[in-house]
Every structure is written in C-alpha cells, then in structure tokens.
mmCIF file of C-alpha atoms in Angstrom:
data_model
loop_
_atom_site.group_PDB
_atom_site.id
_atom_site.type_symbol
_atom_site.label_atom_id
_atom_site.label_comp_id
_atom_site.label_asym_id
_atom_site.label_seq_id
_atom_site.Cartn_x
_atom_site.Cartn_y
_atom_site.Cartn_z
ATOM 1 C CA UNK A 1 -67.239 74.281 50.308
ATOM 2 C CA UNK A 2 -64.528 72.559 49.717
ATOM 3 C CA UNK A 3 -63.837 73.822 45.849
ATOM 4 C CA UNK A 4 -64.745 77.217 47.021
ATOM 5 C CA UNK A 5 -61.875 77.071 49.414
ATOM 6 C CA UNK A 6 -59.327 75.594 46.872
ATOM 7 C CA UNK A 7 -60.249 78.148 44.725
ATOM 8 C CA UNK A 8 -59.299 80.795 46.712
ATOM 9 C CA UNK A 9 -56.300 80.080 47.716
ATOM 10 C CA UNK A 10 -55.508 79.659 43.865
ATOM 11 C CA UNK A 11 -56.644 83.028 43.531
ATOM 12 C CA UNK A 12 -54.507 84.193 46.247
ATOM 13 C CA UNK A 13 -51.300 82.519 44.696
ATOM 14 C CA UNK A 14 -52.093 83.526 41.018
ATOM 15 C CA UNK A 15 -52.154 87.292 42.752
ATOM 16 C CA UNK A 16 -49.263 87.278 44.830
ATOM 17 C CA UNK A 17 -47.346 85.669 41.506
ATOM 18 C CA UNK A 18 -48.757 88.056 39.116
ATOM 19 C CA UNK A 19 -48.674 91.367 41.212
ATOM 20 C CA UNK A 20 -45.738 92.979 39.152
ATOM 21 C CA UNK A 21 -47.389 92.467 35.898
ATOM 22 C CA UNK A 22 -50.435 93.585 36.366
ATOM 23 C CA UNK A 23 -49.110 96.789 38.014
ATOM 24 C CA UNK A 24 -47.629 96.824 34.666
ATOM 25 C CA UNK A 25 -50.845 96.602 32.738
ATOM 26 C CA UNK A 26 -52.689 99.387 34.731
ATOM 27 C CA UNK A 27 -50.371 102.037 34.234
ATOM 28 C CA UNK A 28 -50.181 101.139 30.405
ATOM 29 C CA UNK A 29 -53.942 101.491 30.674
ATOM 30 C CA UNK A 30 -54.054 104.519 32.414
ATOM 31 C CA UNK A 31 -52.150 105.935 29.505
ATOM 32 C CA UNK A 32 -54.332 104.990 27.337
ATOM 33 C CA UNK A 33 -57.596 105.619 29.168
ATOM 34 C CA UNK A 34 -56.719 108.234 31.686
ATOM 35 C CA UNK A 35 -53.916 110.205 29.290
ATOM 36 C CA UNK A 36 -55.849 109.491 26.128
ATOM 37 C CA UNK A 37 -53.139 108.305 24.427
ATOM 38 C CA UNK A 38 -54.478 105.810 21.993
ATOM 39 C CA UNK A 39 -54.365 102.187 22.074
ATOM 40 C CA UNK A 40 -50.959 101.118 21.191
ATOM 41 C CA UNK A 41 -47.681 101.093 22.907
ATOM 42 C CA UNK A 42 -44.112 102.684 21.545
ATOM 43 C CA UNK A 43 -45.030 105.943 23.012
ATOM 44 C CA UNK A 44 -43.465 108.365 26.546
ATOM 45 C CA UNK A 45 -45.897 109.485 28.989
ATOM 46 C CA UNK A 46 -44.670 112.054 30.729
ATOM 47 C CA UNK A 47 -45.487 114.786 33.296
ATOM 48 C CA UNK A 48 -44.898 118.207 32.091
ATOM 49 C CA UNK A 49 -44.490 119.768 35.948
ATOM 50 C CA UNK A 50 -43.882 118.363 39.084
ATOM 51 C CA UNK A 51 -47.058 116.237 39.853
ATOM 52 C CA UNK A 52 -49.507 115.656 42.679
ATOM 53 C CA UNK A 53 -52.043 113.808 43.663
ATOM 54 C CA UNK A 54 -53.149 113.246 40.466
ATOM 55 C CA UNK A 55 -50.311 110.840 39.670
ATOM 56 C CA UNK A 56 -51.735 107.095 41.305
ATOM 57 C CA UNK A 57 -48.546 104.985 41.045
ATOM 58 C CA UNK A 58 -47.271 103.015 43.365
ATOM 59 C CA UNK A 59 -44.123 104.706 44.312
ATOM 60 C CA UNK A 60 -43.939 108.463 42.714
ATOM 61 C CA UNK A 61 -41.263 111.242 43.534
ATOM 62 C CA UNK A 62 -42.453 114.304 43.384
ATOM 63 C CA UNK A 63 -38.720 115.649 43.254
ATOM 64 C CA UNK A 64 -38.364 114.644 39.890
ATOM 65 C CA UNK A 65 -39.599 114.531 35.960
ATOM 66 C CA UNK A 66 -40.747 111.774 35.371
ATOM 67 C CA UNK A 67 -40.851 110.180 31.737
ATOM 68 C CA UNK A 68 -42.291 106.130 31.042
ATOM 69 C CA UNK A 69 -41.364 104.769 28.127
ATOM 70 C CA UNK A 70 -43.788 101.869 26.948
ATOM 71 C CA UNK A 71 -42.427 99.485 24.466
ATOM 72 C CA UNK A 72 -44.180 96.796 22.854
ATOM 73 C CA UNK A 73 -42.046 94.870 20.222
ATOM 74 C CA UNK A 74 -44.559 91.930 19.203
ATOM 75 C CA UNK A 75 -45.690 93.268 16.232
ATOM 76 C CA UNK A 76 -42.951 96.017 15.379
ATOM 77 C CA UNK A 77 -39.575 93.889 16.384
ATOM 78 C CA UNK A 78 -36.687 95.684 17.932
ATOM 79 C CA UNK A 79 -37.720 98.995 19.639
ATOM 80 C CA UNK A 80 -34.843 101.835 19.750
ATOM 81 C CA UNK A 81 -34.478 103.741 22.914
ATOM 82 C CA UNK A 82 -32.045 107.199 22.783
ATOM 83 C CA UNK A 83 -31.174 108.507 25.903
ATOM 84 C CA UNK A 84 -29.179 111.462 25.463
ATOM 85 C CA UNK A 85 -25.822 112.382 27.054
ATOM 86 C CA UNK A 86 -25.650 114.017 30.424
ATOM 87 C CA UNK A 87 -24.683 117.421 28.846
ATOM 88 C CA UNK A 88 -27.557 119.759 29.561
ATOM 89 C CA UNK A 89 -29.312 117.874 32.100
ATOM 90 C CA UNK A 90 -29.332 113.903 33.314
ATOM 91 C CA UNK A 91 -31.516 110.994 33.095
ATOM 92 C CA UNK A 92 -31.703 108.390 35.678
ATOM 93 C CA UNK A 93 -33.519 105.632 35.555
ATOM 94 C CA UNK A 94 -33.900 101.724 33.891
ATOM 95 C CA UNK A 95 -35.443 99.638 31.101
ATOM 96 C CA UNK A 96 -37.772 97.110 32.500
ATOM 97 C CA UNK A 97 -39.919 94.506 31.240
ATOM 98 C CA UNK A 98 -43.703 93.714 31.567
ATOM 99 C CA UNK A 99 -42.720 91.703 34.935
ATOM 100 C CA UNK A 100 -40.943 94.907 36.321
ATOM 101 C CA UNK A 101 -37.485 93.120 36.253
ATOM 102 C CA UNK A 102 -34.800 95.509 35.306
ATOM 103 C CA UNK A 103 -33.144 94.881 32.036
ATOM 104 C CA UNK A 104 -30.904 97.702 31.795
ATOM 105 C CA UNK A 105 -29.710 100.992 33.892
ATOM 106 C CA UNK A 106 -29.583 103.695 31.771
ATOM 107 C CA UNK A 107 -27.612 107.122 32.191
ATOM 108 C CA UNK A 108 -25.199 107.936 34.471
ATOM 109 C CA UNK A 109 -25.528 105.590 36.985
ATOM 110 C CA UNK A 110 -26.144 102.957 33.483
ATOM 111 C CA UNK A 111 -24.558 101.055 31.178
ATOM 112 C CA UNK A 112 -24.017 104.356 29.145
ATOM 113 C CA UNK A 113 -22.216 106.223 31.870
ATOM 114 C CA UNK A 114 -24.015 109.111 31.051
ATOM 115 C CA UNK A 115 -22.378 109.520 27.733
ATOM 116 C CA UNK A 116 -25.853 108.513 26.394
ATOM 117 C CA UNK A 117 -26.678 105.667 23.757
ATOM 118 C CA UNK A 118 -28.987 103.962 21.660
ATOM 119 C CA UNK A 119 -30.448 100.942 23.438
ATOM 120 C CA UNK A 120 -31.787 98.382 21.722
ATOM 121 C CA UNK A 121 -34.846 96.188 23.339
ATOM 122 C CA UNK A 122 -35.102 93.170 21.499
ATOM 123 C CA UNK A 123 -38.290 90.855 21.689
ATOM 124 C CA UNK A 124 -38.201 87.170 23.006
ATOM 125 C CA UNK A 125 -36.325 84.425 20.374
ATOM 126 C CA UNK A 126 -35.091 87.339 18.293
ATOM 127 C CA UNK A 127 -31.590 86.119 16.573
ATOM 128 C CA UNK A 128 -31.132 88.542 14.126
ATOM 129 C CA UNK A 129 -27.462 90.404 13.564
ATOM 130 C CA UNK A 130 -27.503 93.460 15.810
ATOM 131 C CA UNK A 131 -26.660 96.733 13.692
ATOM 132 C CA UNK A 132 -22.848 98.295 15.378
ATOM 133 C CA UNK A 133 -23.192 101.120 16.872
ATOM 134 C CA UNK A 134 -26.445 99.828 19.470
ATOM 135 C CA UNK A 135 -26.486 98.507 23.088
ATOM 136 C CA UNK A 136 -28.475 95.343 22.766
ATOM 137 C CA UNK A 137 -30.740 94.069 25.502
ATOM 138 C CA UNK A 138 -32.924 91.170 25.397
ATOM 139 C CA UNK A 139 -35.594 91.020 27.131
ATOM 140 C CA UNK A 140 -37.573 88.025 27.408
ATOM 141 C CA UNK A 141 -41.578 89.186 27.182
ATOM 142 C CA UNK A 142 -43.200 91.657 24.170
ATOM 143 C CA UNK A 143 -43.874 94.558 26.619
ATOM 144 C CA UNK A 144 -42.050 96.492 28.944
ATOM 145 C CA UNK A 145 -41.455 99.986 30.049
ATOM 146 C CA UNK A 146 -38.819 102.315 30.908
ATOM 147 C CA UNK A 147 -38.563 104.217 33.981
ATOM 148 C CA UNK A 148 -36.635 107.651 33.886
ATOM 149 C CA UNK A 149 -36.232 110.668 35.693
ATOM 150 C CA UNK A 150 -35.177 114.056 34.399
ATOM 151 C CA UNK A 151 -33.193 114.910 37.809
ATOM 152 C CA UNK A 152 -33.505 119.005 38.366
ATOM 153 C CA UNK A 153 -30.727 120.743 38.801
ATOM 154 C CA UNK A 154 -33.347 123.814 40.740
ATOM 155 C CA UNK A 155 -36.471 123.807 41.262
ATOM 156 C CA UNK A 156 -37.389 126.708 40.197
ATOM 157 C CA UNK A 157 -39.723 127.446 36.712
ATOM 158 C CA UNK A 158 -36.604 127.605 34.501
ATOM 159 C CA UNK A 159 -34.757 124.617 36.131
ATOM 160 C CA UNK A 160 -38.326 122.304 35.625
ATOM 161 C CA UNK A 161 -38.718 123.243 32.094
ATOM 162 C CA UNK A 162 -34.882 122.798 31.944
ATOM 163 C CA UNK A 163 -35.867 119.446 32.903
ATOM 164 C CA UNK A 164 -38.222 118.801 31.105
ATOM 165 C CA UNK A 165 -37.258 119.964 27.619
ATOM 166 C CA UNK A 166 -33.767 117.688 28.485
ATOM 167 C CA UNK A 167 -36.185 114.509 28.745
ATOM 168 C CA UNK A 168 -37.783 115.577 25.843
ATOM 169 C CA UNK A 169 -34.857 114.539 24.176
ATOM 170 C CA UNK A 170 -35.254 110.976 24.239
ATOM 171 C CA UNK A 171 -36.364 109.072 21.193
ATOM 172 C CA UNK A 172 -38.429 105.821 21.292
ATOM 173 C CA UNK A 173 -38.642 104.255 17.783
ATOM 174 C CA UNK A 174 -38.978 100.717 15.965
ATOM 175 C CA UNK A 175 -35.211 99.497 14.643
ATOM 176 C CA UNK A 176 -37.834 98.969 11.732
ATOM 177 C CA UNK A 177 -38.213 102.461 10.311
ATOM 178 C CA UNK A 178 -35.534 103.603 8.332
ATOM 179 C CA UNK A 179 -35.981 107.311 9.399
ATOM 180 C CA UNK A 180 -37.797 107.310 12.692
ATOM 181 C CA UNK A 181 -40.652 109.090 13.133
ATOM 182 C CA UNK A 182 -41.135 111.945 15.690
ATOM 183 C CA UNK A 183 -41.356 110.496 19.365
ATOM 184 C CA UNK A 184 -44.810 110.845 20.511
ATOM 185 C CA UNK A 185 -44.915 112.413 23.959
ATOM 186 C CA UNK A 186 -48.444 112.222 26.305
ATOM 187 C CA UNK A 187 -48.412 114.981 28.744
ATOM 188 C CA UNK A 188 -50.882 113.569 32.092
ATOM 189 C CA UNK A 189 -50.066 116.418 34.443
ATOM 190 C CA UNK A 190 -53.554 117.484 34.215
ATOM 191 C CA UNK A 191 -55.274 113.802 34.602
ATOM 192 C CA UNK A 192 -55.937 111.241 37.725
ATOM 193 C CA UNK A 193 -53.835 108.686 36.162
ATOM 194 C CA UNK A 194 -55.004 105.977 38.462
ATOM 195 C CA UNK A 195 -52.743 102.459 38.325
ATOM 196 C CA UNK A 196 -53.792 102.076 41.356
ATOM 197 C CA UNK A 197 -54.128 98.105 42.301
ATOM 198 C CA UNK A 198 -58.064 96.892 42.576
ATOM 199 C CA UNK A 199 -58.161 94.177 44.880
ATOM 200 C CA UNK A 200 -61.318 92.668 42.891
ATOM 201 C CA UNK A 201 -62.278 90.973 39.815
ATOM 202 C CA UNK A 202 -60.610 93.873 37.822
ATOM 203 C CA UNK A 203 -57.256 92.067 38.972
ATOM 204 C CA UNK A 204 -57.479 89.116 37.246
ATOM 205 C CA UNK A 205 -59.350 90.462 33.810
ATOM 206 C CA UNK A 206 -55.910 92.413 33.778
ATOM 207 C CA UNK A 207 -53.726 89.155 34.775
ATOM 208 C CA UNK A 208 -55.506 87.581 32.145
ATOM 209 C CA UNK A 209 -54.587 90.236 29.622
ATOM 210 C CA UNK A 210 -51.187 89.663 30.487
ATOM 211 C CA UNK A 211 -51.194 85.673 30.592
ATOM 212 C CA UNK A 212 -52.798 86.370 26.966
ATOM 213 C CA UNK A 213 -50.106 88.344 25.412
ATOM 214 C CA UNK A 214 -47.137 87.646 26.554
ATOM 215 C CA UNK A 215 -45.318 84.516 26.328
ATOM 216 C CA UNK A 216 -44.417 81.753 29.581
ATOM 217 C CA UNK A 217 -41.349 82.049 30.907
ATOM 218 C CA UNK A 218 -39.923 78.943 31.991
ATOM 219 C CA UNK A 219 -39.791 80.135 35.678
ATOM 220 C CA UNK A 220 -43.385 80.174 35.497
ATOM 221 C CA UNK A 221 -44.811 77.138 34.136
ATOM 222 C CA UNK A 222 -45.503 75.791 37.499
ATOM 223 C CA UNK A 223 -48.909 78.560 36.880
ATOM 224 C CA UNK A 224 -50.292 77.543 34.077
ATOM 225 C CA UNK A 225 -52.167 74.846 35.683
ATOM 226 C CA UNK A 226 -53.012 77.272 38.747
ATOM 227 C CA UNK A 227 -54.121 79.855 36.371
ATOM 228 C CA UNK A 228 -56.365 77.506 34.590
ATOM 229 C CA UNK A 229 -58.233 76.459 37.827
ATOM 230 C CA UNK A 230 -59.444 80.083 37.615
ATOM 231 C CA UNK A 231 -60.433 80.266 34.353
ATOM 232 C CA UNK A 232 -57.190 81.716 33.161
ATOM 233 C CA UNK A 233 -55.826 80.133 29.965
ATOM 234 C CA UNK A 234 -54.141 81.038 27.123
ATOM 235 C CA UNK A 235 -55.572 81.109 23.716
ATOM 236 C CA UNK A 236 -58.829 80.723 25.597
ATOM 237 C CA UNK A 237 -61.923 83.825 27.031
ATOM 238 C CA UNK A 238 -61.613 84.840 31.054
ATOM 239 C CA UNK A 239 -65.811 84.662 32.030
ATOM 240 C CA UNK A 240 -65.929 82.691 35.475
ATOM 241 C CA UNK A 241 -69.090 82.328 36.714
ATOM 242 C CA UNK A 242 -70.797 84.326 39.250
ATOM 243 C CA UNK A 243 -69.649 81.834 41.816
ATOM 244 C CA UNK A 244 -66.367 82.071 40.667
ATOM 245 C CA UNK A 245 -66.232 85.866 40.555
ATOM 246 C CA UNK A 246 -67.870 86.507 43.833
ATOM 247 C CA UNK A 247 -64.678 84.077 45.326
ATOM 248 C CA UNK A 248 -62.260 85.995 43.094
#
C-alpha cells in the first residue's frame, strides 16, 4: 500500500511538472491525426474561417485567424520563420517552445514592430555564425510552436479571407534549403481537432514522448529520478504494469 501511495503522488508531480508539454504534444498530434497532416513537423495549421466547436484547445478565440506554426529543428537545424509586415493586414502572436515558454513576440506588438522579419529558431547547443539579415532566437528544446493570429480588420466574408490570405503569407522553412520550398499549410476548419488533456494513462505515454525527444533542461533534473519511478526514462520503453497503469 505503501508503494502504491508513493507512486501516486509521483504521478501527480510528474503531471503537474509536465502539463505544458504535453499540451504541446497533443495539439502536434492532432495535426497530424485529426488534420491529416503527415508525420513530421515544419508545417502551419491553420483555420481557414472562424472556428467552432470543432477547435479543442485549451484557450481558442473565436475573434481571430488563427495560424500554429510547428517547428522541429532536431534533424533539419535552424528553422526560418517570415512574418510579413503589417501592410495589408497584422499578425499577433509569439514563438514558443515545446514547454510553452515564449521565446519571441512577433509583429506589432514583437520584436519586429510590425515591420515584419525573418526569425530564426535555432536548436539547443547550436554555435554556428548567424547569416545578417535574421533575428536569431535560441531556444533551448528541438520542438516548439508558434502562436499567431491574423487580427480582422471586419468580420465580414471579405475581411476573413482578407485575413486569412494575409496569414497565408508567412513562410516556415529550414535555414538549410537554399531556395525554400513552398510553406505547407493544413486547413482543420472542417475537423474535431481534439488537444484536449486526458487525465489517464494517455498523459504520460505523451509525457514520455516528450521526456524521449527532447533534451533536460537543467531546471529539470530534479525529474529524472521522479520520472523514472514511473517507468519514465530516457533512452529506455514506457510499459508499466497493470498495477502501475491502473495507479497512473
């Protein structure tokens, strides 16, 4: 009884530590599952009206158009991000990583003032020369995301296709490709993108996919050995028991 108890109340601190990333996770997987965008990151879901119900975040506006930016720079390096200037319409919003901490404001009320910019996301340990003419961030884990809003200026059919054609101009590319490809845009206004939190097992499989590909941050070590107590650990398969998972 004992261990059961113990291990609950690790399970209760590994979730109220790892909330934020795994929020993270299931929206990046309802991209892929619920959007049917394919299995890799560097792409912009967006939603081509204003959305409804069918939109499961955590904390949607429905006075807006909304564009997410996923990034993953593991494999790729430096990912570019182009917001445009705040000519024809205006962008609000900020560059996060995988932990939901805000790396960069971008637009108007950002770093670029709303004169737009190219904003460079650089992965963890990268010490390369940063080509002129880029705003460099660093962010310290692989993945990350980028919140913006097309703001509408009405909101009437013209002013949300304004809006949305204006977000359409931002570019998401690897630094990597000498002439980027076309951005790849996933429209979900027709699909239950659910990233909604499951307060079950499903939690920690996606905690562990997180603790599995991104690196520690030194404000987190103190985890590791909490993690591990629940069958969380790096380099190593999540498949507690069915004691275990009944507790978790």
């Amino acid at each position: 009884e004992l261990a059961t108890r113990a291990l609950h109340r690790r399970a209760i601190e590994a979730v109220i530590w790892g909330t934020p990333a795994v929020n993270f996770d299931l929206m990046y997987q309802a991209m892929v599952r619920d959007a049917k965008s394919g299995d890799d990151s560097n792409k912009i879901v967006y939603w081509s009206r204003l959305f409804d119900w069918k939109n499961q975040t955590l904390t949607p506006n429905p006075d807006a158009i909304y564009f997410m930016a996923f990034f993953n720079t593991k494999d790729v390096g430096p990912v570019v991000l182009e917001i445009p200037p705040a000519d024809e319409g205006s962008i609000t919003g900020s560059i996060d990583d995988c932990w939901q901490t805000a790396i960069e404001d971008v637009g108007p009320a950002g770093f670029d003032k709303g004169k737009g910019g190219q904003y460079l996301i650089m992965p963890p340990g990268y010490k390369e020369q940063v080509p002129s003419g880029y705003i460099a961030l660093q962010s310290h884990t692989y993945q990350g995301y980028a919140l913006l809003r097309s703001i509408l200026k009405t909101n009437s059919t013209a002013g949300i296709a304004n809006a949305v054609a204006y977000g359409k101009r931002i570019k998401l590319y690897p630094l990597s490709q000498a002439q980027p490809t076309t951005t790849q845009f996933v429209d979900a206004i027709n699909v239950v993108y659910d990233a909604n939190i499951p307060w079950d097992l499903r939690f920690f499989q996606s905690l562990n996919r997180m603790v599995q590909t991104e690196p520690w941050l030194e404000r987190d070590k103190a985890m590791i050995d909490q993690l591990r107590s629940i069958g969380i650990e790096k380099g190593k398969l999540f498949n507690p028991n069915l004691k275990t998972q009944t507790t978790l």
